[in-house]
Short mmCIF file of C-alpha atoms in Angstrom, two decimals:
data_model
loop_
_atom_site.label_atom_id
_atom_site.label_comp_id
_atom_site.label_asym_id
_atom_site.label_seq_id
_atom_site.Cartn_x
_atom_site.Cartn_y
_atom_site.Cartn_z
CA UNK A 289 -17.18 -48.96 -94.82
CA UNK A 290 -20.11 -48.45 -97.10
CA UNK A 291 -22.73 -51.14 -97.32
CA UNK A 292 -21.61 -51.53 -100.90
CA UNK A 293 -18.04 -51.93 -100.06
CA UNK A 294 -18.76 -54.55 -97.54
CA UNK A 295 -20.98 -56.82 -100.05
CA UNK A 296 -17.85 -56.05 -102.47
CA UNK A 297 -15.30 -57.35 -100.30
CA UNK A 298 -17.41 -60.48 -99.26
CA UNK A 299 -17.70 -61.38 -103.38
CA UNK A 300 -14.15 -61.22 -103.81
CA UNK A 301 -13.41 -63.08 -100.34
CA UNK A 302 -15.54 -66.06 -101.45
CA UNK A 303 -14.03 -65.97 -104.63
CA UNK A 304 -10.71 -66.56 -103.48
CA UNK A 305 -11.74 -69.01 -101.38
CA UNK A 306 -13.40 -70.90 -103.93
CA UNK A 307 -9.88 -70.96 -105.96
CA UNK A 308 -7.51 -71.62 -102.83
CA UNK A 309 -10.07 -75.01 -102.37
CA UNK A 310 -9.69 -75.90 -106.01
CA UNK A 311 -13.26 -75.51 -106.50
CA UNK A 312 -12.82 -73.20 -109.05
CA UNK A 313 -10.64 -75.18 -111.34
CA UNK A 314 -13.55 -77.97 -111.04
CA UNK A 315 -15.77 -75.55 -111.68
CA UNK A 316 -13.70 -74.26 -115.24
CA UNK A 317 -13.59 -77.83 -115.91
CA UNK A 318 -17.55 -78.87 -115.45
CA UNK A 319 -18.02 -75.28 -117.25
CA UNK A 320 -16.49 -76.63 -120.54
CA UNK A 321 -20.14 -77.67 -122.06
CA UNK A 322 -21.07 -75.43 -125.12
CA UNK A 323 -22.55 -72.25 -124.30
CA UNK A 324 -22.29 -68.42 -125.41
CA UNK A 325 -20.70 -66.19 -122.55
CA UNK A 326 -21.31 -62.32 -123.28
CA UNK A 327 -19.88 -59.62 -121.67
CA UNK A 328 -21.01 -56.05 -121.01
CA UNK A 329 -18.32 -53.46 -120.42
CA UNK A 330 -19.03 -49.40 -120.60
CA UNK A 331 -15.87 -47.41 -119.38
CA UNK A 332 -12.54 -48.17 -118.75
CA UNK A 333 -10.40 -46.08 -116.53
CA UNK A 334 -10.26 -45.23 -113.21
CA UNK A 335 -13.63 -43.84 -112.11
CA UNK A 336 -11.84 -42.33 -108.85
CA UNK A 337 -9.95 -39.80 -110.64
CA UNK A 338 -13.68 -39.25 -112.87
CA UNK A 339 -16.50 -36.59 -111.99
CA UNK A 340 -18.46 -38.65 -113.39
CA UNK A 341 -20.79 -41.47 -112.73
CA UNK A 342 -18.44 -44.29 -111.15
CA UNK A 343 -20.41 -47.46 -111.30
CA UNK A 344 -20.34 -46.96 -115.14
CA UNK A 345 -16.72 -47.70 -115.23
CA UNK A 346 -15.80 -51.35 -115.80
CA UNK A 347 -12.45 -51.70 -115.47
CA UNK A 348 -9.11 -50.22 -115.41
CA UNK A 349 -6.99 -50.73 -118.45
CA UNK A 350 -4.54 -53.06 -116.81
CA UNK A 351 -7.30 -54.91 -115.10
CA UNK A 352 -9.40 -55.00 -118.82
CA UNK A 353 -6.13 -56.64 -119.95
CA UNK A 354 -6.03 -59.26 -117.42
CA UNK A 355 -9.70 -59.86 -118.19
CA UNK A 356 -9.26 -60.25 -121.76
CA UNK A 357 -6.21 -62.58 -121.92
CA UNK A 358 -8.46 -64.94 -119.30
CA UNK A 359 -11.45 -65.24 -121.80
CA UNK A 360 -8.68 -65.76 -124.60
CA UNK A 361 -7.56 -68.70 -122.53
CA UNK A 362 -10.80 -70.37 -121.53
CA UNK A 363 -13.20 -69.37 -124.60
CA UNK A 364 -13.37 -69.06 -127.97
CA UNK A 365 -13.85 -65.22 -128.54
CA UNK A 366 -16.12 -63.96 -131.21
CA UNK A 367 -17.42 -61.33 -132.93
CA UNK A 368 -21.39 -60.14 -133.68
CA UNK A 369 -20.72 -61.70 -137.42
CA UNK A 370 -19.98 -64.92 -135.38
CA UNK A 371 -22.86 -64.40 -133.43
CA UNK A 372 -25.28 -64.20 -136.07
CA UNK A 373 -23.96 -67.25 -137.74
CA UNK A 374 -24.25 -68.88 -134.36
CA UNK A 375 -28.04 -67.47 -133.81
CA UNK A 376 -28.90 -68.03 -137.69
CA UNK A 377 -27.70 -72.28 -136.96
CA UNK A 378 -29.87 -72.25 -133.48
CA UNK A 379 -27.61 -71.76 -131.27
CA UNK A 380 -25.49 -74.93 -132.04
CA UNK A 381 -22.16 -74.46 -130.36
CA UNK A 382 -18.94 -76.94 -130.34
CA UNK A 383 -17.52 -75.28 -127.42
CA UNK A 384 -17.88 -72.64 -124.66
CA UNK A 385 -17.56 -69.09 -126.83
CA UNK A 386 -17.81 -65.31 -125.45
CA UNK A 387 -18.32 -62.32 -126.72
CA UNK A 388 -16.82 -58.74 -125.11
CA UNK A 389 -19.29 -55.69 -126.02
CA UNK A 390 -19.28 -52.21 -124.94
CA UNK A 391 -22.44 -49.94 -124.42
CA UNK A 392 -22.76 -46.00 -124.66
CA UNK A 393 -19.54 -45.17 -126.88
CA UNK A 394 -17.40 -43.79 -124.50
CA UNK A 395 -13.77 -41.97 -126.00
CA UNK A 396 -12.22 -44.15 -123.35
CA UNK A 397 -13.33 -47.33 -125.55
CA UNK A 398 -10.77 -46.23 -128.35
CA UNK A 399 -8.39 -44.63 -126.42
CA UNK A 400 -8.01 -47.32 -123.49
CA UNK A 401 -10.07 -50.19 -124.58
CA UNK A 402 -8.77 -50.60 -128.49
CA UNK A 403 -5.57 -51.02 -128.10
CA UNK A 404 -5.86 -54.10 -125.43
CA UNK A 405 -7.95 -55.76 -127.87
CA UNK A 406 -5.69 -55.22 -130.99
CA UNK A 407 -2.49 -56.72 -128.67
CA UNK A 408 -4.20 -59.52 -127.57
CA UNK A 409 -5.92 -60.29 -130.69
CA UNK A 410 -9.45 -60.19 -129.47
CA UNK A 411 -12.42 -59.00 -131.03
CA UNK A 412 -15.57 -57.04 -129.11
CA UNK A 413 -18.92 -55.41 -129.95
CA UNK A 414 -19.28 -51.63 -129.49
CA UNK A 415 -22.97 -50.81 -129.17
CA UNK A 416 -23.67 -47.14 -129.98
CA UNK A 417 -26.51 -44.40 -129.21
CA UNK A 418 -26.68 -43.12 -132.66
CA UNK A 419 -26.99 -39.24 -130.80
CA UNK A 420 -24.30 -39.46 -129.07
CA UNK A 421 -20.78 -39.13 -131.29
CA UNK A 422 -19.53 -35.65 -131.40
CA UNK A 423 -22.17 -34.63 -129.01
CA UNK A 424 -21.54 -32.09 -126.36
CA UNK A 425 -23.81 -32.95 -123.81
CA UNK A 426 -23.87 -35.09 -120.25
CA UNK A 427 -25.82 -38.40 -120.35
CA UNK A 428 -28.23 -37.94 -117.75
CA UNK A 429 -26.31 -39.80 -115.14
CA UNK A 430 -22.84 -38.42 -115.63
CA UNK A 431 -24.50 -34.92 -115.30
CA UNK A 432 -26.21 -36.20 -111.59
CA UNK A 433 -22.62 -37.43 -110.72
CA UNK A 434 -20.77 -34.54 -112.25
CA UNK A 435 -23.17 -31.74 -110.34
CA UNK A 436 -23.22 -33.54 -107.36
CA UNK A 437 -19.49 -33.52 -107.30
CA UNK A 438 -18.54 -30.16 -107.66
CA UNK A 439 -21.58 -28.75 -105.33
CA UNK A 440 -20.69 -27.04 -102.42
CA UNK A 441 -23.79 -26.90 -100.59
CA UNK A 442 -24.07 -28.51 -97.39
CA UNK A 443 -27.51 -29.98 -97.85
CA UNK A 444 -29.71 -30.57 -101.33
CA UNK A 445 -33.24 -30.63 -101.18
CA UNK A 446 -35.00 -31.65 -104.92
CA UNK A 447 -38.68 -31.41 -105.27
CA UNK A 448 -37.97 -33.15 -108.89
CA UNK A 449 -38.29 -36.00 -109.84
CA UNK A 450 -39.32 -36.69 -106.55
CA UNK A 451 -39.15 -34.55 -102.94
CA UNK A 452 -35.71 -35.44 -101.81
CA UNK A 453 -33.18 -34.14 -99.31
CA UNK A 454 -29.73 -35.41 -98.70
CA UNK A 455 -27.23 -34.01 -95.77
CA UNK A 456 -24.54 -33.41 -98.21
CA UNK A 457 -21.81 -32.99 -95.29
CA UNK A 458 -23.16 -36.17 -93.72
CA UNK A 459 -23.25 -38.27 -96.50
CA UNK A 460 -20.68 -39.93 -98.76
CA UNK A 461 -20.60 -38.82 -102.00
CA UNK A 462 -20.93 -42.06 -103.29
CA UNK A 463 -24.39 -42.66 -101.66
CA UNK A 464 -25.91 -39.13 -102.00
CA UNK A 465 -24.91 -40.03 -106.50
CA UNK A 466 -26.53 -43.23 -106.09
CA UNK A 467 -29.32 -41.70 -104.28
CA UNK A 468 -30.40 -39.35 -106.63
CA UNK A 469 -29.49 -41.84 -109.93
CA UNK A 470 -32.12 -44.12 -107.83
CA UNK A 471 -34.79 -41.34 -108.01
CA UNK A 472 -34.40 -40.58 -111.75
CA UNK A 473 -34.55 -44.21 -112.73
CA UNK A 474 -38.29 -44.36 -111.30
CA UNK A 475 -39.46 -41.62 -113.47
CA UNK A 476 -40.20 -42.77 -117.40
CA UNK A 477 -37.70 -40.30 -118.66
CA UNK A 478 -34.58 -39.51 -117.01
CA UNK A 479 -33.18 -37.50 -119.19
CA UNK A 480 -36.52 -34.86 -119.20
CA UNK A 481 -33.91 -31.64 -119.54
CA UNK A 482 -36.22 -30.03 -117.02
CA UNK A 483 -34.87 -33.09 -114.26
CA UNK A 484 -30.87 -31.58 -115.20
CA UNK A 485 -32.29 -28.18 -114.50
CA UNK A 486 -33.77 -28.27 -111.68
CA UNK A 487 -30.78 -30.51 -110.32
CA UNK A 488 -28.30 -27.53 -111.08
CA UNK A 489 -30.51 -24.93 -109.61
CA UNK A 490 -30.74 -26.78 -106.28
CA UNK A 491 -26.87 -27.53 -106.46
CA UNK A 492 -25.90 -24.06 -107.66
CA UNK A 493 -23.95 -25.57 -110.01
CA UNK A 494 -23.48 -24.41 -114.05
CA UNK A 495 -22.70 -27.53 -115.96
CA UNK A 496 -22.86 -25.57 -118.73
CA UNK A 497 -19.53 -23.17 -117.53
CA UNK A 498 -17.80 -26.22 -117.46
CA UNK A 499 -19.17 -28.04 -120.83
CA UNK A 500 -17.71 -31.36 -119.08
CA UNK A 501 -19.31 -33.56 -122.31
CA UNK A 502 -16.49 -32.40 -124.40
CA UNK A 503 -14.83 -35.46 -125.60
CA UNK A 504 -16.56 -37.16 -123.97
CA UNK A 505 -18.17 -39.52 -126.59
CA UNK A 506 -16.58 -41.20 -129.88
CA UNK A 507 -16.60 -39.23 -133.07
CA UNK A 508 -17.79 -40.51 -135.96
CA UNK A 509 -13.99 -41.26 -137.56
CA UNK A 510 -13.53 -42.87 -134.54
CA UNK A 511 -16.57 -45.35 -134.56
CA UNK A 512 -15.01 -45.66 -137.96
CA UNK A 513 -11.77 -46.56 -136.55
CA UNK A 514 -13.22 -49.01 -134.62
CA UNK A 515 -14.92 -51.14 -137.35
CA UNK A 516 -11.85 -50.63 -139.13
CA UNK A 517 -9.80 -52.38 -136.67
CA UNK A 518 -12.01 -55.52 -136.74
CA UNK A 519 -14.61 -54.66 -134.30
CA UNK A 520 -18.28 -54.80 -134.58
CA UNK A 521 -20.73 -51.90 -134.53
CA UNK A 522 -23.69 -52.48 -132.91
CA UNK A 523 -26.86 -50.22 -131.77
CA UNK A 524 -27.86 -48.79 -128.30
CA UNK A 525 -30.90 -46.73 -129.67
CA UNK A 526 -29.95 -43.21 -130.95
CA UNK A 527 -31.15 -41.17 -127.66
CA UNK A 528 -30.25 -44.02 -124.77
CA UNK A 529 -34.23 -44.45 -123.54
CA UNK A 530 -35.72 -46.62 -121.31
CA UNK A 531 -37.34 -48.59 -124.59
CA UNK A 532 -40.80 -49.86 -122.54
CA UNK A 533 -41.38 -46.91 -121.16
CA UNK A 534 -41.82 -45.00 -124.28
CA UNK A 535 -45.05 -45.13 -126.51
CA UNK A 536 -45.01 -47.91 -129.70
CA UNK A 537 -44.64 -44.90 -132.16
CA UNK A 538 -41.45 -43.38 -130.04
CA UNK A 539 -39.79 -47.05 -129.74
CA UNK A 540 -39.92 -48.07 -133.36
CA UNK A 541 -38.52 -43.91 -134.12
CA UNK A 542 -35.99 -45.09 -131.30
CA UNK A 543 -35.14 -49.07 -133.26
CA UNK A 544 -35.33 -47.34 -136.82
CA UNK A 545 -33.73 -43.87 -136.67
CA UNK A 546 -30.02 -45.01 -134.98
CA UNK A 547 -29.96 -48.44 -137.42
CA UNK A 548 -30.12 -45.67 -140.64
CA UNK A 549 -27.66 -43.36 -139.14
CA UNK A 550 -25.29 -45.61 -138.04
CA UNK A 551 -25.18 -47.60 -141.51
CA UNK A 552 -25.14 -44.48 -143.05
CA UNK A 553 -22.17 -43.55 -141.27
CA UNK A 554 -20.49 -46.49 -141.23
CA UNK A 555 -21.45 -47.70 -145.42
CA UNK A 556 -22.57 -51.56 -143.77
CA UNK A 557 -25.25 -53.34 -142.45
CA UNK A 558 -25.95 -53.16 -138.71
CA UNK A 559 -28.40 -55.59 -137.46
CA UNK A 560 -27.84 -55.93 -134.06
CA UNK A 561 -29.05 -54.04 -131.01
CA UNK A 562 -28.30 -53.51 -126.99
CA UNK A 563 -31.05 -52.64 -125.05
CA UNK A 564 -30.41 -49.30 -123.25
CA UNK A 565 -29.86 -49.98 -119.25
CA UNK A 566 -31.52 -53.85 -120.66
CA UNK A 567 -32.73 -54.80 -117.43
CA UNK A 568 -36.30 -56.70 -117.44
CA UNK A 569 -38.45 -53.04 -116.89
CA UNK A 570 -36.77 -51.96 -120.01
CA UNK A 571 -37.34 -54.66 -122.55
CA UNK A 572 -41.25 -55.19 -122.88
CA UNK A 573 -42.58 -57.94 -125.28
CA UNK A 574 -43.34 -55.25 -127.44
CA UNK A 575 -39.86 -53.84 -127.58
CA UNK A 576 -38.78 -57.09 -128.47
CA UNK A 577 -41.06 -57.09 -131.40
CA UNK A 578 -40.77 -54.14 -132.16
CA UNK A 579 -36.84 -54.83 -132.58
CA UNK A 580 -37.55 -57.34 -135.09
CA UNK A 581 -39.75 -55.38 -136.95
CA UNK A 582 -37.30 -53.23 -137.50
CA UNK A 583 -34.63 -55.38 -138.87
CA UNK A 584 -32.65 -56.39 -136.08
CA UNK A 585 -31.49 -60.02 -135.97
CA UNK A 586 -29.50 -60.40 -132.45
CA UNK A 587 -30.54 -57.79 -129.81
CA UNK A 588 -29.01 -58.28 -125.82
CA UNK A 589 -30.72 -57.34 -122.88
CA UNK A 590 -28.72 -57.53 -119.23
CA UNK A 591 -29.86 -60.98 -117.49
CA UNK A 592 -26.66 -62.33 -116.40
CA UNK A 593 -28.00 -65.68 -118.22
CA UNK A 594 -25.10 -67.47 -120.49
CA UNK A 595 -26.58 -67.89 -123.79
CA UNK A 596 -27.52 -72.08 -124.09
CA UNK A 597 -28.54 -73.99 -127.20
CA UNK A 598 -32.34 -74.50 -127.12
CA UNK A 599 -32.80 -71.62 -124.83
CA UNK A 600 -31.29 -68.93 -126.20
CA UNK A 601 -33.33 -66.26 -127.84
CA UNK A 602 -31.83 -64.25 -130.54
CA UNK A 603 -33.84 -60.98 -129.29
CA UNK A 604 -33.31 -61.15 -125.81
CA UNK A 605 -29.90 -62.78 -125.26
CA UNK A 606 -28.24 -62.49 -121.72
CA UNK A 607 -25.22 -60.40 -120.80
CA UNK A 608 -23.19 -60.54 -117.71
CA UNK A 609 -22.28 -56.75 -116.56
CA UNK A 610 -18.63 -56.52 -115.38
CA UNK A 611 -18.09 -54.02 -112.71
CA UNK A 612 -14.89 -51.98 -111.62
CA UNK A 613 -14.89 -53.75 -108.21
CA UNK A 614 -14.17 -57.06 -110.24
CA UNK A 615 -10.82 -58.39 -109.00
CA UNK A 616 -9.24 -60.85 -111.41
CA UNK A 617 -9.90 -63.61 -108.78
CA UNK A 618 -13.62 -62.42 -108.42
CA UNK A 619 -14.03 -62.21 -112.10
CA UNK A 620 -13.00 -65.85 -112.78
CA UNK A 621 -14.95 -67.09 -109.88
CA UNK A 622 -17.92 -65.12 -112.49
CA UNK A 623 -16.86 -66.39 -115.77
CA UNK A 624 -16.52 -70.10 -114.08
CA UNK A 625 -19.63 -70.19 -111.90
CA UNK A 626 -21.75 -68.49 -114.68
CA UNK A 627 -20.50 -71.43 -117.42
CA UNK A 628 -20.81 -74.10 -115.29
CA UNK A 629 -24.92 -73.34 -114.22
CA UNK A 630 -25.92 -70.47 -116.58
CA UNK A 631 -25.14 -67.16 -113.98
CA UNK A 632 -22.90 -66.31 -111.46
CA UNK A 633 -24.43 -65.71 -107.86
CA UNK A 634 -21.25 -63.35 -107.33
#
C-alpha cells in the first residue's frame, strides 16, 4: 500500500472510532455554536475509470449525495447571496450555516453534481475560470495525468521544469502523476505551453491525436443552466493562475477580465471570487487587495478554517477541500471536528 493509502485508511479508522465511542455525536452537539462551514468540491465521478488527474475528483455521485443530505441535516445551507448578506452584517450568524462550492467548471458539475442538489433541495456555488467553457484544451494537470497515463515508455526523464527521472515500470502510476504535478507547482507558471510540450515529447505521447479536453468543461448555456436552477456563479480567474505569482498588472487583468465576461454572459452581477489552487503561496496581500479593487465583495481561499464571527474576513474566507477518499464516516468526523474548534485535523 501506498504511503497515501495508508494515511487514508488511518483518517477513516479514527473516524469511526470516534463515532463507535460517541465522541462524535458530542462533538455535533458542542459544534452547534454559530459559524459558516464552506465546502470545496471540483469533480464528481469516479476518478478510477478517469485519465485524468484523480485527486481532483471529490466524490462519487452517490457518495456527493450522502454528503449533501448530512449538511442538510446538521446546517443551514446557503447560497453566495446569503453569504454576502451574512459578510455585509459582520459575520453575525444565529446558527451553524454551510455553503457547498465547486471550482474549475467541470461538465461533471451539471451532469452529476446538479441534479443531487435540485433533489435534495440544496443550493451551491460554482466558481468559474472565465477561459475555460467551450474550451478545448487540458488544464495543465489533467494533461500531466492524461500523458502520463497513456505513455508507454518504461522510464521518463524531463529536463523541464526541473531534471527529473521516474522508473515508469517501477513506479505506481499514482506516484510518478503526483510526482511530476509536484514539480510543476514549484515553477510560477504551470501551465507555460512549453512545460506540456516538452512533457509529450519525453512521453511520446500526442495529446493533441486524442483532443481529450472535449467536453470536458461547461458551456456557456450550461453555466447558464446552472444559475438558472438556483445556483450561484462565482469567479476562479479567467486563465486558473497562481494569482501571487503573477506581476500586479497580470493579477488585476486576471480579477477584472473573468468578472466582465462572466456577467456578460450570464446578464448579473458577480462579485465573488475563489482563489485558483487558494492555498497561502497563492493569495498574497496584494492579491487580496487587488480583489477588492476590483469589485469583489466575498473571495475564498483554501485554509480549512470555518468562517467565525469577529474573525472572519470577507476576502480571505476559509474552505475545507473534500477529497474522494472521504468516507461518509470520515467526512462527518470533518464536518463535526471542524465546527466544534474551527478545522478538522482529519
Amino acid at each position: 500500500m501506498s504511503p497515501l493509502g495508508r494515511i487514508v485508511n488511518k483518517r477513516d479508522f479514527l473516524a469511526r472510532r470516534l463515532g463507535n465511542a460517541g465522541l462524535l455525536r458530542l462533538l455535533e452537539r458542542v459544534g452547534r455554536r454559530p459559524c459558516l462551514l464552506v465546502l470545496s468540491y471540483h469533480r464528481i465521478g469516479d476518478p478510477a475509470a478517469s485519465p485524468f488527474y484523480g485527486p481532483i475528483f471529490s466524490a462519487t455521485q452517490d457518495d456527493f449525495r450522502a454528503q449533501v443530505a448530512l449538511l442538510r441535516d446538521r446546517f443551514r445551507l446557503i447560497d453566495l447571496d446569503d453569504a454576502l448578506t451574512i459578510a455585509a452584517s459582520g459575520f453575525r450568524l444565529d446558527r451553524p450555516s454551510a455553503l457547498i462550492t465547486f471550482d474549475d467548471g467541470y461538465r461533471d458539475n451539471v451532469e452529476l453534481a446538479l441534479p443531487v442538489l435540485t433533489d435534495l433541495g440544496a443550493p451551491a456555488a460554482f466558481f468559474i475560470p472565465s477561459g475555460f467553457p467551450e474550451s478545448a484544451r487540458l488544464p495543465w494537470w489533467d494533461h500531466v495525468a492524461y500523458v502520463l497515463n497513456r505513455t508507454r515508455r518504461p522510464s521518463l526523464t524531463l529536463d523541464l521544469p526541473e531534471p527529473l527521472t521516474i522508473q515508469l515500470g517501477q513506479t505506481d502510476r499514482t506516484n510518478a502523476i503526483a510526482e511530476v504535478i509536484g514539480a510543476f507547482l514549484r515553477v510560477d507558471r504551470a501551465d507555460d505551453p512549453l512545460l506540456a510540450e516538452h512533457l509529450e515529447q519525453r512521453a511520446e505521447v500526442d495529446v493533441s491525436a486524442d483532443n481529450p479536453g472535449q467536453n470536458l468543461f461547461v458551456s456557456w448555456d450550461q453555466v447558464r443552466q446552472l444559475a438558472d436552477a438556483g445556483m450561484s456563479i462565482g469567479s476562479h480567474s479567467h486563465s486558473h493562475p497562481n494569482l501571487a505569482k503573477l506581476s500586479e498588472p497580470e493579477q488585476r487583468v486576471e480579477l477584472v477580465r473573468t468578472r466582465q465576461t462572466l456577467e456578460r454572459e450570464l446578464g448579473r452581477e458577480v462579485a465573488t471570487l475563489a482563489y485558483p489552487y487558494g492555498v497561502a503561496d497563492a493569495v498574497s496581500d496584494a492579491t487580496r487587495r487587488l480583489a477588492g479593487e476590483a469589485g469583489y465583495r466575498l473571495a475564498f481561499a483554501l485554509s480549512s478554517l470555518v468562517n467565525r464571527p469577529g474573525t472572519a474576513d470577507p476576502l480571505l474566507l476559509g474552505r475545507i477541500l473534500v477529497g474522494s477518499a472521504d468516507s461518509l464516516p470520515l467526512f462527518r468526523a470533518r464536518m463535526a471536528l471542524a465546527s466544534a474548534f474551527g478545522s478538522s485535523p482529519l
